[in-house]
Amino acid sequence: MTLRGEVDLAVASLAEAGVPSPRTDALLLAAHALGCDRGEVERRLLMGWEPDEGFLQRFGGLVEERATRLPLQHLTGTAPFRRLELHVGPGVFVPRPETEQAVDHVLAALVGLDAPLVVDLCTGSGALALAVADEAPTASVTAVEVSDLALAWAARNIESTGLPVELVAADATADPVGVPGLADLVGRVDVVVSNPPYIPTGMVPLEPEVAEHDPDIALYGGSEDGLAIPLAVAAAAARLLRPGGLLVMEHADSQGRSLPRALAATGAWLDAVDHADLAGRPRTTTARRV
């Protein structure tokens, strides 16, 4: 059977299993099994290429695992994020395309600043910190994470990208005054960016890839409205930021009004504004430190 026939069978199998993007996933799994990019897979489809037994075994095993709703990124070992390809796997939150918007807000805030300071609280895989370091090379970027597993993934991504991000093992909700690696940044940071855990407690995500494989520590916001941890992270951010410094925080689409309102109510923030993602859903709040 040609590669096209194998891919078509894989698409049907993944669709039956409820995988949201069966064709894309089948092509990416084929690329991983071949050790090439998706473009090469598309070329071989057009050529009518007939795969060997080794490929069939590798590809078939990957498709079977994906059909159990194991995340695609756990199978390939990587996730794209802006211009980067990051290592991910069990124990770390898989970065999402919608989070890329937060980087745009950070970059806009850094325009005209010399040697700006940026801190990423709840860095996970290091996605936000590394993207900022990649696209704003004059910035000094610090990434903060409390999970040992996530720290290991972030450290691996810092090493593999070669980007100059300082990794700090700490609770992002703690007062940074007492945290080595953060204490000397108090009151000096230009931008704090964060994709904190924000899912309301008791609200289990519908997607098995998220509910069963993303770590709970990266998902749940610690209260019925999901804002307990985001607001604690924002309080730490307020300590780090200089007056007029910017907070950029991702949130659930149900928190587009509640998070800006809660930030404004603390008295620490001005101009708390929400921004929709490319799908038109509330996604990111920005606010200025008083």
Coordinates of C-alpha atoms in Angstrom, one line a residue, residues 81 93-103 105-106 120-122 127-128 192-199 214 218-219 221 225-227 229-231 233-234 247-256 258-260 263 273-277 281-287:
F81 CA 5.7 27.8 19.8
F93 CA 1.9 21.7 30.2
V94 CA 1.9 21.6 26.4
P95 CA 2.1 25.1 25.1
R96 CA -0.9 26.2 23.0
P97 CA -1.1 28.4 19.9
E98 CA -3.4 30.9 21.7
T99 CA -0.7 31.6 24.3
E100 CA 1.5 33.0 21.5
Q101 CA -0.5 36.2 21.6
A102 CA 0.9 37.0 25.1
V103 CA 4.4 37.3 23.5
H105 CA 1.9 42.1 24.2
V106 CA 5.3 41.7 25.8
D120 CA 7.8 34.8 33.2
L121 CA 5.9 33.4 36.3
C122 CA 4.7 29.8 35.9
A127 CA 7.7 28.7 26.2
L128 CA 6.9 32.4 27.0
V192 CA 5.9 40.2 33.9
V193 CA 4.2 37.6 31.7
S194 CA 2.3 34.6 33.0
N195 CA 0.1 31.7 31.9
P196 CA -0.9 30.6 35.3
P197 CA -3.2 27.7 36.2
Y198 CA -6.7 29.2 35.9
I199 CA -9.3 26.5 35.4
D214 CA -1.5 17.9 31.4
A218 CA -0.6 23.7 35.6
L219 CA -4.4 23.6 35.2
G221 CA -6.7 27.9 39.6
D225 CA -13.8 31.0 39.9
G226 CA -10.3 29.9 39.0
L227 CA -8.8 33.2 40.0
I229 CA -3.8 31.4 41.9
P230 CA -3.8 34.0 39.1
L231 CA -4.4 36.8 41.6
V233 CA 0.7 35.4 40.9
A234 CA -0.4 39.0 40.0
L247 CA 1.5 42.6 33.6
V248 CA 0.5 40.2 30.7
M249 CA -1.6 37.3 31.9
E250 CA -3.5 34.6 30.1
H251 CA -6.8 33.4 31.4
A252 CA -9.9 31.2 30.7
D253 CA -12.4 32.6 28.2
S254 CA -14.9 32.9 31.1
Q255 CA -12.6 35.3 33.0
G256 CA -12.4 38.1 30.4
S258 CA -13.7 38.9 36.1
L259 CA -9.9 39.0 36.0
P260 CA -9.5 42.7 34.9
L263 CA -7.0 43.2 39.4
V273 CA -7.8 45.7 29.8
D274 CA -8.7 42.4 28.3
H275 CA -7.8 41.2 24.8
A276 CA -9.4 38.6 22.6
D277 CA -7.5 35.8 20.8
R281 CA -12.5 34.7 22.7
P282 CA -11.3 36.6 25.8
R283 CA -7.8 35.3 26.4
T284 CA -5.2 37.8 27.8
T285 CA -5.4 40.6 30.3
T286 CA -2.8 43.4 30.5
A287 CA -2.5 45.9 33.4

